[in-house]
Amino acid sequence: MVTFILIILNLLIFMGIKLVSRQNSGVEDWVHANLVLTPGKSPWWTYLTYAFLHGGIPHVLFNMLALFVFGPDIEDRLGKIGFTLLYLAGAVGAGIAHTYLSHAPVVGASGAIATVIGAFLVFFPFVRIKTLVFFFIIGFFYITAWWYIALAMVLDLVGFARSNSSVAYGAHMGGYAFGILVAMALLWLKI
């Protein structure tokens, strides 16, 4: 339930900003100045607000697809409150990681979602995920979660090493690490 509320909230915020900015061009400037996380310049609350903003339609749709795939199982495992806290703390943790690794402004839920994916890796490493593949063969294949997530992590590391992209790879890596650590701590404490 919380997963779907987060998806709807992200989509509504994205559409709302786009619609209102058509009427008033100053809205995007206000959003950038007050809600986007710009390392070393932004107010403290932007460590959370940036995670509810997105740069374009593909950005918001792919993030929400990832949340739809991985969120419900983690929400079932942690409960509504635990999942909400993980997601929000993951957004903050990923934002902090981004500020240490980049000076570029950042928007998007991918750091928080990477936290959820990191927790998924710990809790459900052998679950098979149905995946559309466009590599030599086009089709749906089932891939074990740990392979799927490990590949995503490697791609993020390669992207970070290249560092010529607008993708917030530091936020992704910080999110994965935070989710893995929290999930391992919960297992160790038997919570």
PDB file of C-alpha atoms in Angstrom:
ATOM      1  CA  MET A   1       0.000   0.000   0.000  1.00  0.00           C
ATOM      2  CA  VAL A   2       2.773   2.483   0.921  1.00  0.00           C
ATOM      3  CA  THR A   3       4.634   1.520  -2.256  1.00  0.00           C
ATOM      4  CA  PHE A   4       1.649   2.507  -4.373  1.00  0.00           C
ATOM      5  CA  ILE A   5       1.132   5.712  -2.387  1.00  0.00           C
ATOM      6  CA  LEU A   6       4.784   6.647  -3.051  1.00  0.00           C
ATOM      7  CA  ILE A   7       4.370   5.871  -6.754  1.00  0.00           C
ATOM      8  CA  ILE A   8       1.216   7.981  -7.001  1.00  0.00           C
ATOM      9  CA  LEU A   9       2.783  10.796  -4.960  1.00  0.00           C
ATOM     10  CA  ASN A  10       5.877  10.896  -7.196  1.00  0.00           C
ATOM     11  CA  LEU A  11       3.743  10.901 -10.344  1.00  0.00           C
ATOM     12  CA  LEU A  12       1.402  13.601  -9.005  1.00  0.00           C
ATOM     13  CA  ILE A  13       4.297  15.845  -7.973  1.00  0.00           C
ATOM     14  CA  PHE A  14       5.932  15.411 -11.369  1.00  0.00           C
ATOM     15  CA  MET A  15       2.723  16.177 -13.264  1.00  0.00           C
ATOM     16  CA  GLY A  16       1.787  19.001 -10.898  1.00  0.00           C
ATOM     17  CA  ILE A  17       5.097  20.801 -11.370  1.00  0.00           C
ATOM     18  CA  LYS A  18       4.894  20.373 -15.146  1.00  0.00           C
ATOM     19  CA  LEU A  19       1.311  21.690 -15.293  1.00  0.00           C
ATOM     20  CA  VAL A  20       1.873  24.626 -12.945  1.00  0.00           C
ATOM     21  CA  SER A  21       5.136  25.599 -14.642  1.00  0.00           C
ATOM     22  CA  ARG A  22       3.238  25.952 -17.943  1.00  0.00           C
ATOM     23  CA  GLN A  23       1.142  28.666 -16.292  1.00  0.00           C
ATOM     24  CA  ASN A  24       4.005  30.287 -14.383  1.00  0.00           C
ATOM     25  CA  SER A  25       7.571  29.982 -15.631  1.00  0.00           C
ATOM     26  CA  GLY A  26       8.957  31.001 -12.222  1.00  0.00           C
ATOM     27  CA  VAL A  27       7.768  27.756 -10.625  1.00  0.00           C
ATOM     28  CA  GLU A  28      10.663  25.699 -11.998  1.00  0.00           C
ATOM     29  CA  ASP A  29      13.145  28.300 -10.721  1.00  0.00           C
ATOM     30  CA  TRP A  30      11.492  28.183  -7.276  1.00  0.00           C
ATOM     31  CA  VAL A  31      11.557  24.365  -7.254  1.00  0.00           C
ATOM     32  CA  HIS A  32      15.226  24.348  -8.249  1.00  0.00           C
ATOM     33  CA  ALA A  33      16.149  26.903  -5.577  1.00  0.00           C
ATOM     34  CA  ASN A  34      14.121  25.347  -2.743  1.00  0.00           C
ATOM     35  CA  LEU A  35      13.610  21.624  -3.385  1.00  0.00           C
ATOM     36  CA  VAL A  36      16.495  20.333  -5.556  1.00  0.00           C
ATOM     37  CA  LEU A  37      19.554  19.043  -3.670  1.00  0.00           C
ATOM     38  CA  THR A  38      22.588  21.075  -4.708  1.00  0.00           C
ATOM     39  CA  PRO A  39      25.612  19.966  -2.662  1.00  0.00           C
ATOM     40  CA  GLY A  40      27.006  22.730  -0.463  1.00  0.00           C
ATOM     41  CA  LYS A  41      24.252  25.196  -1.357  1.00  0.00           C
ATOM     42  CA  SER A  42      20.841  23.721  -0.578  1.00  0.00           C
ATOM     43  CA  PRO A  43      18.871  23.907   2.686  1.00  0.00           C
ATOM     44  CA  TRP A  44      18.752  20.789   4.862  1.00  0.00           C
ATOM     45  CA  TRP A  45      15.245  19.728   3.797  1.00  0.00           C
ATOM     46  CA  THR A  46      16.390  19.194   0.215  1.00  0.00           C
ATOM     47  CA  TYR A  47      18.047  15.960   1.374  1.00  0.00           C
ATOM     48  CA  LEU A  48      14.483  14.605   1.297  1.00  0.00           C
ATOM     49  CA  THR A  49      12.587  16.771  -1.193  1.00  0.00           C
ATOM     50  CA  TYR A  50      14.923  16.004  -4.104  1.00  0.00           C
ATOM     51  CA  ALA A  51      13.723  12.394  -3.997  1.00  0.00           C
ATOM     52  CA  PHE A  52      10.209  13.444  -5.024  1.00  0.00           C
ATOM     53  CA  LEU A  53      11.329  15.423  -8.088  1.00  0.00           C
ATOM     54  CA  HIS A  54      12.239  14.039 -11.503  1.00  0.00           C
ATOM     55  CA  GLY A  55      13.946  15.385 -14.592  1.00  0.00           C
ATOM     56  CA  GLY A  56      11.617  14.014 -17.241  1.00  0.00           C
ATOM     57  CA  ILE A  57       9.026  11.417 -18.161  1.00  0.00           C
ATOM     58  CA  PRO A  58      11.489   8.506 -18.677  1.00  0.00           C
ATOM     59  CA  HIS A  59      13.190   9.383 -15.367  1.00  0.00           C
ATOM     60  CA  VAL A  60       9.989   9.228 -13.331  1.00  0.00           C
ATOM     61  CA  LEU A  61       8.580   6.206 -15.181  1.00  0.00           C
ATOM     62  CA  PHE A  62      11.698   4.026 -14.850  1.00  0.00           C
ATOM     63  CA  ASN A  63      12.071   4.957 -11.181  1.00  0.00           C
ATOM     64  CA  MET A  64       8.435   4.111 -10.479  1.00  0.00           C
ATOM     65  CA  LEU A  65       8.750   0.835 -12.387  1.00  0.00           C
ATOM     66  CA  ALA A  66      11.712  -0.149 -10.191  1.00  0.00           C
ATOM     67  CA  LEU A  67       9.771   0.836  -7.058  1.00  0.00           C
ATOM     68  CA  PHE A  68       6.792  -1.205  -8.302  1.00  0.00           C
ATOM     69  CA  VAL A  69       9.000  -4.278  -8.837  1.00  0.00           C
ATOM     70  CA  PHE A  70      11.009  -4.195  -5.597  1.00  0.00           C
ATOM     71  CA  GLY A  71       8.909  -2.141  -3.169  1.00  0.00           C
ATOM     72  CA  PRO A  72       5.960  -4.437  -2.350  1.00  0.00           C
ATOM     73  CA  ASP A  73       8.131  -7.334  -1.118  1.00  0.00           C
ATOM     74  CA  ILE A  74      10.199  -5.059   1.127  1.00  0.00           C
ATOM     75  CA  GLU A  75       7.029  -3.388   2.390  1.00  0.00           C
ATOM     76  CA  ASP A  76       5.569  -6.820   3.204  1.00  0.00           C
ATOM     77  CA  ARG A  77       8.774  -7.746   5.022  1.00  0.00           C
ATOM     78  CA  LEU A  78       9.167  -4.501   7.026  1.00  0.00           C
ATOM     79  CA  GLY A  79       5.555  -3.392   7.361  1.00  0.00           C
ATOM     80  CA  LYS A  80       4.152  -0.019   6.354  1.00  0.00           C
ATOM     81  CA  ILE A  81       6.001   2.048   8.944  1.00  0.00           C
ATOM     82  CA  GLY A  82       9.304   0.195   8.570  1.00  0.00           C
ATOM     83  CA  PHE A  83       9.172   0.466   4.785  1.00  0.00           C
ATOM     84  CA  THR A  84       8.322   4.170   4.909  1.00  0.00           C
ATOM     85  CA  LEU A  85      11.215   4.823   7.282  1.00  0.00           C
ATOM     86  CA  LEU A  86      13.604   2.785   5.113  1.00  0.00           C
ATOM     87  CA  TYR A  87      12.552   4.642   1.972  1.00  0.00           C
ATOM     88  CA  LEU A  88      12.788   8.123   3.489  1.00  0.00           C
ATOM     89  CA  ALA A  89      16.041   7.392   5.350  1.00  0.00           C
ATOM     90  CA  GLY A  90      17.374   5.876   2.127  1.00  0.00           C
ATOM     91  CA  ALA A  91      16.597   9.096   0.271  1.00  0.00           C
ATOM     92  CA  VAL A  92      18.511  11.090   2.879  1.00  0.00           C
ATOM     93  CA  GLY A  93      21.400   8.607   2.963  1.00  0.00           C
ATOM     94  CA  ALA A  94      21.657   8.544  -0.828  1.00  0.00           C
ATOM     95  CA  GLY A  95      21.572  12.347  -0.863  1.00  0.00           C
ATOM     96  CA  ILE A  96      24.422  12.475   1.638  1.00  0.00           C
ATOM     97  CA  ALA A  97      26.428   9.983  -0.442  1.00  0.00           C
ATOM     98  CA  HIS A  98      25.801  12.100  -3.524  1.00  0.00           C
ATOM     99  CA  THR A  99      27.071  15.259  -1.825  1.00  0.00           C
ATOM    100  CA  TYR A 100      30.334  13.506  -0.948  1.00  0.00           C
ATOM    101  CA  LEU A 101      30.813  12.131  -4.453  1.00  0.00           C
ATOM    102  CA  SER A 102      29.526  14.932  -6.681  1.00  0.00           C
ATOM    103  CA  HIS A 103      28.929  18.663  -6.770  1.00  0.00           C
ATOM    104  CA  ALA A 104      26.100  18.447  -9.309  1.00  0.00           C
ATOM    105  CA  PRO A 105      22.477  19.122  -8.362  1.00  0.00           C
ATOM    106  CA  VAL A 106      20.399  15.961  -8.018  1.00  0.00           C
ATOM    107  CA  VAL A 107      16.733  15.011  -8.349  1.00  0.00           C
ATOM    108  CA  GLY A 108      14.949  11.683  -8.406  1.00  0.00           C
ATOM    109  CA  ALA A 109      13.818   8.804  -6.271  1.00  0.00           C
ATOM    110  CA  SER A 110      16.531   6.459  -7.510  1.00  0.00           C
ATOM    111  CA  GLY A 111      18.655   6.765  -4.358  1.00  0.00           C
ATOM    112  CA  ALA A 112      15.701   5.818  -2.158  1.00  0.00           C
ATOM    113  CA  ILE A 113      14.768   3.048  -4.585  1.00  0.00           C
ATOM    114  CA  ALA A 114      18.367   1.803  -4.591  1.00  0.00           C
ATOM    115  CA  THR A 115      18.005   1.511  -0.806  1.00  0.00           C
ATOM    116  CA  VAL A 116      14.931  -0.664  -1.297  1.00  0.00           C
ATOM    117  CA  ILE A 117      16.812  -2.723  -3.915  1.00  0.00           C
ATOM    118  CA  GLY A 118      19.777  -3.148  -1.560  1.00  0.00           C
ATOM    119  CA  ALA A 119      17.417  -4.466   1.127  1.00  0.00           C
ATOM    120  CA  PHE A 120      15.809  -6.737  -1.483  1.00  0.00           C
ATOM    121  CA  LEU A 121      19.233  -8.198  -2.285  1.00  0.00           C
ATOM    122  CA  VAL A 122      19.710  -9.171   1.370  1.00  0.00           C
ATOM    123  CA  PHE A 123      16.174 -10.415   2.074  1.00  0.00           C
ATOM    124  CA  PHE A 124      15.363 -12.102  -1.268  1.00  0.00           C
ATOM    125  CA  PRO A 125      18.610 -12.904  -3.124  1.00  0.00           C
ATOM    126  CA  PHE A 126      17.254 -15.973  -4.930  1.00  0.00           C
ATOM    127  CA  VAL A 127      13.892 -14.627  -6.069  1.00  0.00           C
ATOM    128  CA  ARG A 128      13.582 -14.775  -9.837  1.00  0.00           C
ATOM    129  CA  ILE A 129      12.695 -11.503 -11.551  1.00  0.00           C
ATOM    130  CA  LYS A 130      10.980 -11.478 -14.932  1.00  0.00           C
ATOM    131  CA  THR A 131      13.073  -9.165 -17.118  1.00  0.00           C
ATOM    132  CA  LEU A 132      12.764  -7.867 -20.660  1.00  0.00           C
ATOM    133  CA  VAL A 133      16.154  -8.356 -22.334  1.00  0.00           C
ATOM    134  CA  PHE A 134      17.376  -6.478 -25.452  1.00  0.00           C
ATOM    135  CA  PHE A 135      20.805  -8.073 -25.829  1.00  0.00           C
ATOM    136  CA  PHE A 136      21.325 -10.318 -28.882  1.00  0.00           C
ATOM    137  CA  ILE A 137      17.895 -11.820 -28.094  1.00  0.00           C
ATOM    138  CA  ILE A 138      14.721  -9.896 -27.362  1.00  0.00           C
ATOM    139  CA  GLY A 139      12.361 -11.480 -24.872  1.00  0.00           C
ATOM    140  CA  PHE A 140      11.386 -12.004 -21.277  1.00  0.00           C
ATOM    141  CA  PHE A 141      13.712 -14.021 -19.082  1.00  0.00           C
ATOM    142  CA  TYR A 142      13.767 -14.871 -15.391  1.00  0.00           C
ATOM    143  CA  ILE A 143      16.936 -13.675 -13.718  1.00  0.00           C
ATOM    144  CA  THR A 144      17.864 -14.397 -10.111  1.00  0.00           C
ATOM    145  CA  ALA A 145      17.674 -11.220  -8.024  1.00  0.00           C
ATOM    146  CA  TRP A 146      21.283 -11.232  -6.919  1.00  0.00           C
ATOM    147  CA  TRP A 147      22.485 -11.424 -10.554  1.00  0.00           C
ATOM    148  CA  TYR A 148      20.082  -8.717 -11.623  1.00  0.00           C
ATOM    149  CA  ILE A 149      20.992  -6.382  -8.744  1.00  0.00           C
ATOM    150  CA  ALA A 150      24.723  -7.135  -8.990  1.00  0.00           C
ATOM    151  CA  LEU A 151      24.607  -6.179 -12.672  1.00  0.00           C
ATOM    152  CA  ALA A 152      22.821  -2.915 -11.809  1.00  0.00           C
ATOM    153  CA  MET A 153      25.469  -2.169  -9.182  1.00  0.00           C
ATOM    154  CA  VAL A 154      28.319  -2.886 -11.615  1.00  0.00           C
ATOM    155  CA  LEU A 155      26.720  -0.639 -14.238  1.00  0.00           C
ATOM    156  CA  ASP A 156      26.421   2.136 -11.635  1.00  0.00           C
ATOM    157  CA  LEU A 157      30.083   1.703 -10.667  1.00  0.00           C
ATOM    158  CA  VAL A 158      31.150   1.857 -14.314  1.00  0.00           C
ATOM    159  CA  GLY A 159      28.957   4.908 -14.838  1.00  0.00           C
ATOM    160  CA  PHE A 160      30.434   6.575 -11.774  1.00  0.00           C
ATOM    161  CA  ALA A 161      33.975   5.847 -12.987  1.00  0.00           C
ATOM    162  CA  ARG A 162      33.185   7.519 -16.300  1.00  0.00           C
ATOM    163  CA  SER A 163      31.620  10.476 -14.415  1.00  0.00           C
ATOM    164  CA  ASN A 164      30.514  12.293 -17.553  1.00  0.00           C
ATOM    165  CA  SER A 165      26.809  11.662 -17.090  1.00  0.00           C
ATOM    166  CA  SER A 166      23.937  13.492 -15.474  1.00  0.00           C
ATOM    167  CA  VAL A 167      22.979  10.278 -13.649  1.00  0.00           C
ATOM    168  CA  ALA A 168      23.513  10.443  -9.877  1.00  0.00           C
ATOM    169  CA  TYR A 169      25.582   7.264  -9.588  1.00  0.00           C
ATOM    170  CA  GLY A 170      26.839   8.286  -6.143  1.00  0.00           C
ATOM    171  CA  ALA A 171      23.254   8.422  -4.872  1.00  0.00           C
ATOM    172  CA  HIS A 172      22.596   4.978  -6.335  1.00  0.00           C
ATOM    173  CA  MET A 173      25.690   3.463  -4.718  1.00  0.00           C
ATOM    174  CA  GLY A 174      24.928   5.175  -1.399  1.00  0.00           C
ATOM    175  CA  GLY A 175      21.374   3.854  -1.564  1.00  0.00           C
ATOM    176  CA  TYR A 176      22.460   0.275  -2.277  1.00  0.00           C
ATOM    177  CA  ALA A 177      24.955   0.386   0.590  1.00  0.00           C
ATOM    178  CA  PHE A 178      22.436   1.868   3.014  1.00  0.00           C
ATOM    179  CA  GLY A 179      19.757  -0.699   2.101  1.00  0.00           C
ATOM    180  CA  ILE A 180      22.179  -3.615   2.395  1.00  0.00           C
ATOM    181  CA  LEU A 181      23.480  -2.418   5.776  1.00  0.00           C
ATOM    182  CA  VAL A 182      20.017  -1.797   7.225  1.00  0.00           C
ATOM    183  CA  ALA A 183      18.714  -5.173   6.035  1.00  0.00           C
ATOM    184  CA  MET A 184      21.765  -6.992   7.400  1.00  0.00           C
ATOM    185  CA  ALA A 185      21.413  -5.177  10.740  1.00  0.00           C
ATOM    186  CA  LEU A 186      17.727  -6.127  10.927  1.00  0.00           C
ATOM    187  CA  LEU A 187      18.572  -9.773  10.241  1.00  0.00           C
ATOM    188  CA  TRP A 188      21.429  -9.742  12.758  1.00  0.00           C
ATOM    189  CA  LEU A 189      19.178  -8.183  15.416  1.00  0.00           C
ATOM    190  CA  LYS A 190      16.392 -10.630  14.448  1.00  0.00           C
ATOM    191  CA  ILE A 191      13.923  -7.784  13.894  1.00  0.00           C
TER     192      ILE A 191
END
